Amino acid sequence: MSNLLAGITASAVPTDRLTVNVLSVRDTGVPVVFVHGNVSSSLFWQPAMLALPASYRPLAVDLRGFGDTEPLPVDATRGVRDYADDVAGVLDALSLGPVHLVGWSMGAGVALQLLRDRPSLVRTVTLVAPVSPYGFGGTRGTEGELIDEAGACSGGGGGNADFVAALAAGDRSADTPLSPRQVLRSFYVKPPFVPEHEDIFVESMLSTRTGDDHYPGDSVPSPGWPGLAAGGRGVLNTMAPNHFRLDDLHEITPKPPIRWLRGDADQIVSDASMFDLANLGALGALPDWPGAETHPPQPMIAQTRAVLDRYAAAGGTYDEIVIADAGHSPHIEKPAEFSAALREILAKG
């Protein structure tokens, strides 16, 4: 059974880096490039792609290690640049010119990294539940101060072993809290919402390659709490704060408009994230938490706002839209509101 909705086609696009699976709707119009998040693929973008007017050309890429893109290993010491350079390779291979970028979660970090490195390729940026510009885990304060120079409290060691095993086993059930289907229902969306295309989204999650070179990545021991630090390979380490940091975004030229969309009930990217080891320590879910003075929960929302405020102060523009009654996936949970907000920012580019 195909996981593609009616009107969506898939093609393999060779680039100078790897062969990338790209979904599309039409071959004409102003290009809008969608970048998925962690433990997902381009399949999550299909409803949003189909909702765009005919004047736009929607395309969604599978990042390496996800979907049907060539699963080359991920060098996390470059932050998310392996992913950003791969997306840029697709833009170059298809001669797309300046595009609108739409990134979700980790994919929003990829979009910002591409903007940081090649701003002339970008018309507008839409960030959907974006990872903090200071990465995921291991920082404190709105300026993203490192808890530890080696990236303690972040990276591949933070992945849940039972969830990784369920991904590797192709678990399609809803039998345990850590099956992909139940993680989708509990954290990707705000319960009790169940997506219309849930089976397709579960298949998308199951396309995630697992292991040290992919998800979750490797880890190294750390003398500080919680006893682990970021490694140099794989997905979660790409977002470790000692590898990924975008606090100089305000220095780029040109500065295209940025729209930030997030759900008001997001449990993944939050100032009290249920996936932040420091917050789990504060809640008593991890033992021996040293306390908020040294290991406070990461203020992910406040950090993003601080970086974007500097971007605006330096001559750029951004706005923040909070979508009510939505979790980590407002493009799935509130498609009409998401599409309206997306069309507004596209019109500015």
Tab-separated table of C-alpha atoms in Angstrom:
chain	number	residue	atom	x	y	z
A	1	MET	CA	0.000	0.000	0.000
A	2	SER	CA	1.415	3.384	-0.993
A	3	ASN	CA	2.120	5.953	1.702
A	4	LEU	CA	1.668	8.770	-0.817
A	5	LEU	CA	-1.572	10.738	-0.837
A	6	ALA	CA	-3.343	11.356	-4.143
A	7	GLY	CA	-1.581	14.187	-5.962
A	8	ILE	CA	1.855	13.525	-4.421
A	9	THR	CA	4.708	11.989	-6.407
A	10	ALA	CA	8.169	10.876	-5.267
A	11	SER	CA	11.437	11.022	-7.175
A	12	ALA	CA	15.095	10.271	-6.486
A	13	VAL	CA	17.211	13.393	-7.019
A	14	PRO	CA	20.958	12.815	-7.463
A	15	THR	CA	23.090	15.588	-5.955
A	16	ASP	CA	26.816	16.084	-5.528
A	17	ARG	CA	26.479	14.728	-1.969
A	18	LEU	CA	23.939	11.870	-2.092
A	19	THR	CA	20.674	10.800	-3.717
A	20	VAL	CA	17.698	12.431	-2.028
A	21	ASN	CA	14.063	11.346	-2.060
A	22	VAL	CA	11.869	14.350	-2.870
A	23	LEU	CA	8.077	14.562	-2.795
A	24	SER	CA	6.350	17.030	-5.091
A	25	VAL	CA	2.925	18.110	-6.313
A	26	ARG	CA	3.685	20.027	-9.503
A	27	ASP	CA	6.662	21.228	-11.543
A	28	THR	CA	5.690	24.887	-11.804
A	29	GLY	CA	5.320	27.790	-9.399
A	30	VAL	CA	7.439	29.439	-6.731
A	31	PRO	CA	9.264	26.660	-4.854
A	32	VAL	CA	8.383	25.935	-1.229
A	33	VAL	CA	10.717	23.387	0.335
A	34	PHE	CA	9.555	21.468	3.414
A	35	VAL	CA	12.065	19.893	5.827
A	36	HIS	CA	10.843	17.284	8.305
A	37	GLY	CA	11.885	16.762	11.908
A	38	ASN	CA	13.495	13.971	13.877
A	39	VAL	CA	12.028	10.439	13.717
A	40	SER	CA	9.814	11.286	10.752
A	41	SER	CA	10.132	11.941	7.014
A	42	SER	CA	8.684	13.987	4.177
A	43	LEU	CA	5.444	12.000	4.472
A	44	PHE	CA	4.341	14.227	7.375
A	45	TRP	CA	4.224	17.225	5.014
A	46	GLN	CA	1.801	15.812	2.455
A	47	PRO	CA	-1.419	17.525	3.668
A	48	ALA	CA	0.352	20.892	3.904
A	49	MET	CA	1.840	20.457	0.423
A	50	LEU	CA	-1.542	19.665	-1.114
A	51	ALA	CA	-3.126	22.706	0.564
A	52	LEU	CA	-0.852	25.211	-1.198
A	53	PRO	CA	-2.289	27.216	-4.126
A	54	ALA	CA	-1.226	26.349	-7.680
A	55	SER	CA	1.073	29.388	-7.789
A	56	TYR	CA	3.486	27.505	-5.520
A	57	ARG	CA	5.640	24.440	-6.186
A	58	PRO	CA	5.739	22.343	-2.998
A	59	LEU	CA	8.661	19.971	-2.468
A	60	ALA	CA	9.529	17.928	0.625
A	61	VAL	CA	12.881	16.250	1.157
A	62	ASP	CA	13.833	13.173	3.156
A	63	LEU	CA	16.928	13.899	5.230
A	64	ARG	CA	19.717	11.322	5.236
A	65	GLY	CA	18.826	8.378	7.434
A	66	PHE	CA	15.077	9.000	7.065
A	67	GLY	CA	12.511	7.995	4.456
A	68	ASP	CA	13.930	6.896	1.117
A	69	THR	CA	17.007	9.112	0.956
A	70	GLU	CA	20.399	7.434	0.742
A	71	PRO	CA	21.275	6.619	4.387
A	72	LEU	CA	24.785	8.022	4.575
A	73	PRO	CA	26.205	8.391	8.108
A	74	VAL	CA	25.718	11.667	9.961
A	75	ASP	CA	28.743	13.666	11.104
A	76	ALA	CA	27.348	15.365	14.188
A	77	THR	CA	30.486	17.423	14.798
A	78	ARG	CA	29.155	19.674	12.012
A	79	GLY	CA	25.917	20.239	13.918
A	80	VAL	CA	23.037	19.895	11.448
A	81	ARG	CA	25.208	20.979	8.510
A	82	ASP	CA	25.221	17.513	6.931
A	83	TYR	CA	21.456	17.905	6.623
A	84	ALA	CA	21.522	21.572	5.594
A	85	ASP	CA	24.157	20.947	2.935
A	86	ASP	CA	22.118	18.009	1.632
A	87	VAL	CA	19.038	20.234	1.252
A	88	ALA	CA	21.122	22.911	-0.449
A	89	GLY	CA	22.402	20.198	-2.788
A	90	VAL	CA	18.824	19.462	-3.844
A	91	LEU	CA	18.153	23.158	-4.495
A	92	ASP	CA	21.270	23.315	-6.638
A	93	ALA	CA	20.565	20.050	-8.490
A	94	LEU	CA	17.035	21.174	-9.393
A	95	SER	CA	18.118	24.789	-10.124
A	96	LEU	CA	15.377	26.065	-7.858
A	97	GLY	CA	16.911	29.449	-7.093
A	98	PRO	CA	15.662	31.302	-4.006
A	99	VAL	CA	13.043	29.205	-2.207
A	100	HIS	CA	10.651	29.465	0.704
A	101	LEU	CA	11.874	27.168	3.490
A	102	VAL	CA	9.520	25.450	5.937
A	103	GLY	CA	11.157	23.439	8.719
A	104	TRP	CA	9.624	21.412	11.536
A	105	SER	CA	11.382	20.705	14.842
A	106	MET	CA	14.931	19.518	13.996
A	107	GLY	CA	14.113	20.423	10.391
A	108	ALA	CA	13.586	24.023	11.485
A	109	GLY	CA	17.147	23.983	12.795
A	110	VAL	CA	18.226	22.652	9.409
A	111	ALA	CA	16.347	25.492	7.696
A	112	LEU	CA	18.017	28.087	9.934
A	113	GLN	CA	21.440	26.546	9.332
A	114	LEU	CA	20.871	26.718	5.561
A	115	LEU	CA	19.756	30.331	5.969
A	116	ARG	CA	22.854	31.061	8.034
A	117	ASP	CA	25.211	29.494	5.488
A	118	ARG	CA	23.533	30.459	2.197
A	119	PRO	CA	21.063	33.295	2.813
A	120	SER	CA	20.798	34.152	-0.889
A	121	LEU	CA	18.975	30.841	-1.434
A	122	VAL	CA	16.095	31.823	0.854
A	123	ARG	CA	12.964	33.929	0.247
A	124	THR	CA	11.243	33.328	3.610
A	125	VAL	CA	11.599	30.898	6.516
A	126	THR	CA	8.731	29.287	8.404
A	127	LEU	CA	9.757	27.606	11.652
A	128	VAL	CA	7.316	25.018	13.009
A	129	ALA	CA	7.970	24.017	16.631
A	130	PRO	CA	11.687	24.709	16.068
A	131	VAL	CA	14.547	23.253	18.035
A	132	SER	CA	16.280	26.005	19.989
A	133	PRO	CA	19.082	27.823	18.130
A	134	TYR	CA	21.237	26.588	21.033
A	135	GLY	CA	20.390	22.950	20.389
A	136	PHE	CA	18.498	20.416	22.462
A	137	GLY	CA	19.611	19.948	26.049
A	138	GLY	CA	22.742	20.940	27.872
A	139	THR	CA	22.275	24.725	28.124
A	140	ARG	CA	20.866	27.217	30.579
A	141	GLY	CA	19.589	30.771	30.290
A	142	THR	CA	18.361	32.698	27.275
A	143	GLU	CA	21.928	33.067	25.960
A	144	GLY	CA	22.417	29.293	25.789
A	145	GLU	CA	25.251	28.967	28.299
A	146	LEU	CA	26.741	25.476	28.105
A	147	ILE	CA	26.255	23.320	31.184
A	148	ASP	CA	29.453	21.555	30.166
A	149	GLU	CA	31.915	22.181	27.336
A	150	ALA	CA	31.684	18.538	26.233
A	151	GLY	CA	27.918	18.689	25.757
A	152	ALA	CA	26.890	16.878	28.945
A	153	CYS	CA	23.134	16.413	29.389
A	154	SER	CA	22.579	16.159	25.628
A	155	GLY	CA	23.163	13.948	22.616
A	156	GLY	CA	22.793	10.309	21.667
A	157	GLY	CA	22.790	8.933	25.192
A	158	GLY	CA	19.508	10.708	25.823
A	159	GLY	CA	17.607	8.458	23.427
A	160	ASN	CA	15.250	5.976	25.078
A	161	ALA	CA	16.527	2.447	24.426
A	162	ASP	CA	13.046	0.907	24.354
A	163	PHE	CA	11.845	3.445	21.786
A	164	VAL	CA	14.931	2.858	19.644
A	165	ALA	CA	14.308	-0.888	19.827
A	166	ALA	CA	10.673	-0.416	18.785
A	167	LEU	CA	11.778	1.626	15.768
A	168	ALA	CA	14.347	-0.991	14.787
A	169	ALA	CA	11.782	-3.776	15.165
A	170	GLY	CA	9.183	-2.010	13.003
A	171	ASP	CA	6.631	-1.924	15.824
A	172	ARG	CA	3.287	-0.708	14.413
A	173	SER	CA	1.252	-1.518	17.495
A	174	ALA	CA	-0.171	0.700	20.197
A	175	ASP	CA	0.665	-1.864	22.860
A	176	THR	CA	3.295	0.008	24.881
A	177	PRO	CA	3.853	3.669	25.790
A	178	LEU	CA	7.111	3.656	23.820
A	179	SER	CA	5.810	2.207	20.573
A	180	PRO	CA	6.126	4.770	17.747
A	181	ARG	CA	2.329	4.944	17.445
A	182	GLN	CA	1.885	5.766	21.114
A	183	VAL	CA	4.753	8.281	21.084
A	184	LEU	CA	3.038	9.947	18.117
A	185	ARG	CA	-0.268	10.091	19.983
A	186	SER	CA	1.264	11.211	23.274
A	187	PHE	CA	3.921	13.700	22.176
A	188	TYR	CA	3.810	14.569	18.470
A	189	VAL	CA	0.235	15.781	18.918
A	190	LYS	CA	-1.829	16.927	21.866
A	191	PRO	CA	-3.854	13.997	23.244
A	192	PRO	CA	-6.481	12.790	22.571
A	193	PHE	CA	-6.071	13.938	18.949
A	194	VAL	CA	-5.516	11.095	16.463
A	195	PRO	CA	-4.288	12.171	13.006
A	196	GLU	CA	-6.320	11.237	9.954
A	197	HIS	CA	-3.266	9.691	8.298
A	198	GLU	CA	-1.835	8.088	11.422
A	199	ASP	CA	-0.823	4.844	9.697
A	200	ILE	CA	1.213	6.771	7.119
A	201	PHE	CA	2.877	8.821	9.849
A	202	VAL	CA	3.805	5.667	11.771
A	203	GLU	CA	5.404	4.274	8.609
A	204	SER	CA	7.257	7.565	8.291
A	205	MET	CA	8.612	7.215	11.835
A	206	LEU	CA	9.624	3.610	11.158
A	207	SER	CA	11.718	4.722	8.178
A	208	THR	CA	14.230	6.142	10.696
A	209	ARG	CA	17.568	4.319	10.544
A	210	THR	CA	18.869	3.403	13.976
A	211	GLY	CA	22.371	3.047	15.387
A	212	ASP	CA	25.412	5.156	16.193
A	213	ASP	CA	25.547	6.731	12.721
A	214	HIS	CA	21.843	7.586	12.692
A	215	TYR	CA	19.252	7.603	15.503
A	216	PRO	CA	19.990	8.195	18.296
A	217	GLY	CA	23.755	8.395	17.699
A	218	ASP	CA	26.710	7.589	19.922
A	219	SER	CA	27.455	8.875	23.409
A	220	VAL	CA	30.475	9.346	25.641
A	221	PRO	CA	30.709	9.142	29.426
A	222	SER	CA	30.834	12.358	31.404
A	223	PRO	CA	31.982	12.967	34.985
A	224	GLY	CA	29.082	15.367	35.451
A	225	TRP	CA	25.387	14.625	35.774
A	226	PRO	CA	23.757	12.603	34.247
A	227	GLY	CA	26.933	10.721	33.356
A	228	LEU	CA	26.808	11.151	29.579
A	229	ALA	CA	27.777	13.711	26.978
A	230	ALA	CA	27.323	14.171	23.267
A	231	GLY	CA	29.177	11.933	20.850
A	232	GLY	CA	30.232	12.860	17.346
A	233	ARG	CA	27.891	10.704	15.258
A	234	GLY	CA	24.178	10.426	14.633
A	235	VAL	CA	20.995	12.415	14.921
A	236	LEU	CA	20.711	13.571	18.518
A	237	ASN	CA	24.332	14.680	18.595
A	238	THR	CA	23.699	17.040	15.658
A	239	MET	CA	21.597	19.100	18.070
A	240	ALA	CA	24.018	18.932	21.004
A	241	PRO	CA	24.927	22.489	22.018
A	242	ASN	CA	28.665	21.935	21.642
A	243	HIS	CA	28.055	21.089	17.953
A	244	PHE	CA	25.026	23.252	17.020
A	245	ARG	CA	24.717	26.956	17.805
A	246	LEU	CA	23.078	29.715	15.765
A	247	ASP	CA	23.523	32.776	17.941
A	248	ASP	CA	25.063	34.732	15.034
A	249	LEU	CA	22.002	34.537	12.795
A	250	HIS	CA	21.583	38.313	13.026
A	251	GLU	CA	24.831	38.811	11.100
A	252	ILE	CA	23.622	37.395	7.770
A	253	THR	CA	22.708	39.431	4.692
A	254	PRO	CA	20.094	39.468	3.260
A	255	LYS	CA	17.653	38.845	6.104
A	256	PRO	CA	14.441	37.268	4.765
A	257	PRO	CA	11.218	37.335	6.822
A	258	ILE	CA	10.826	34.589	9.441
A	259	ARG	CA	7.551	33.259	10.819
A	260	TRP	CA	7.604	31.107	13.963
A	261	LEU	CA	4.627	28.796	14.498
A	262	ARG	CA	4.160	26.626	17.568
A	263	GLY	CA	1.430	24.810	19.443
A	264	ASP	CA	0.536	25.977	22.930
A	265	ALA	CA	0.690	22.400	24.283
A	266	ASP	CA	4.028	21.277	22.811
A	267	GLN	CA	5.717	18.772	25.155
A	268	ILE	CA	8.847	18.275	23.010
A	269	VAL	CA	10.048	21.830	22.335
A	270	SER	CA	9.149	23.729	25.461
A	271	ASP	CA	10.635	25.568	28.421
A	272	ALA	CA	9.679	22.407	30.337
A	273	SER	CA	10.293	19.740	27.697
A	274	MET	CA	9.487	16.146	28.559
A	275	PHE	CA	12.543	15.165	26.484
A	276	ASP	CA	15.025	17.482	28.248
A	277	LEU	CA	17.141	15.470	30.676
A	278	ALA	CA	17.446	18.422	33.048
A	279	ASN	CA	13.674	18.815	33.193
A	280	LEU	CA	13.263	15.079	33.760
A	281	GLY	CA	15.725	15.388	36.630
A	282	ALA	CA	13.755	18.275	38.069
A	283	LEU	CA	10.601	16.149	37.894
A	284	GLY	CA	12.305	13.268	39.693
A	285	ALA	CA	12.249	10.979	36.678
A	286	LEU	CA	16.078	10.827	36.601
A	287	PRO	CA	18.011	10.310	39.840
A	288	ASP	CA	20.550	12.572	41.529
A	289	TRP	CA	19.605	15.791	39.704
A	290	PRO	CA	22.103	18.460	40.914
A	291	GLY	CA	19.478	21.191	41.053
A	292	ALA	CA	18.296	24.224	39.133
A	293	GLU	CA	21.332	26.371	39.918
A	294	THR	CA	23.571	24.298	37.638
A	295	HIS	CA	21.126	22.127	35.647
A	296	PRO	CA	17.852	24.013	35.132
A	297	PRO	CA	15.393	22.920	32.445
A	298	GLN	CA	16.439	24.415	29.115
A	299	PRO	CA	14.345	27.519	28.277
A	300	MET	CA	13.905	26.484	24.634
A	301	ILE	CA	11.143	28.951	23.753
A	302	ALA	CA	12.879	31.862	25.467
A	303	GLN	CA	16.152	31.024	23.704
A	304	THR	CA	14.519	31.021	20.276
A	305	ARG	CA	12.832	34.331	21.021
A	306	ALA	CA	16.124	35.898	22.151
A	307	VAL	CA	17.923	34.873	18.938
A	308	LEU	CA	15.061	36.091	16.744
A	309	ASP	CA	14.839	39.353	18.685
A	310	ARG	CA	18.492	40.000	17.812
A	311	TYR	CA	17.709	39.144	14.188
A	312	ALA	CA	14.924	41.744	14.197
A	313	ALA	CA	17.068	44.354	15.979
A	314	ALA	CA	19.687	43.941	13.238
A	315	GLY	CA	17.184	44.727	10.482
A	316	GLY	CA	15.369	41.435	9.921
A	317	THR	CA	11.725	40.717	10.656
A	318	TYR	CA	9.968	37.865	12.419
A	319	ASP	CA	6.695	37.100	14.092
A	320	GLU	CA	5.539	34.410	16.491
A	321	ILE	CA	2.180	32.688	16.206
A	322	VAL	CA	0.964	30.371	18.956
A	323	ILE	CA	-1.695	27.935	17.751
A	324	ALA	CA	-4.159	27.014	20.479
A	325	ASP	CA	-4.951	23.427	21.406
A	326	ALA	CA	-2.036	22.000	19.438
A	327	GLY	CA	1.087	20.086	20.384
A	328	HIS	CA	4.333	19.587	18.491
A	329	SER	CA	2.702	19.209	15.055
A	330	PRO	CA	0.368	22.144	14.349
A	331	HIS	CA	0.586	21.442	10.591
A	332	ILE	CA	-1.095	18.077	11.314
A	333	GLU	CA	-3.334	19.069	14.209
A	334	LYS	CA	-4.614	22.426	12.937
A	335	PRO	CA	-4.167	22.240	9.142
A	336	ALA	CA	-6.467	25.129	8.239
A	337	GLU	CA	-4.800	27.531	10.701
A	338	PHE	CA	-1.360	26.343	9.670
A	339	SER	CA	-2.054	26.732	5.957
A	340	ALA	CA	-3.452	30.237	6.403
A	341	ALA	CA	-0.400	31.303	8.413
A	342	LEU	CA	1.941	29.737	5.871
A	343	ARG	CA	0.292	31.463	2.915
A	344	GLU	CA	0.624	34.824	4.676
A	345	ILE	CA	4.391	34.519	5.098
A	346	LEU	CA	4.857	33.122	1.583
A	347	ALA	CA	3.178	36.232	0.197
A	348	LYS	CA	5.937	38.350	1.784
A	349	GLY	CA	8.669	36.686	-0.252
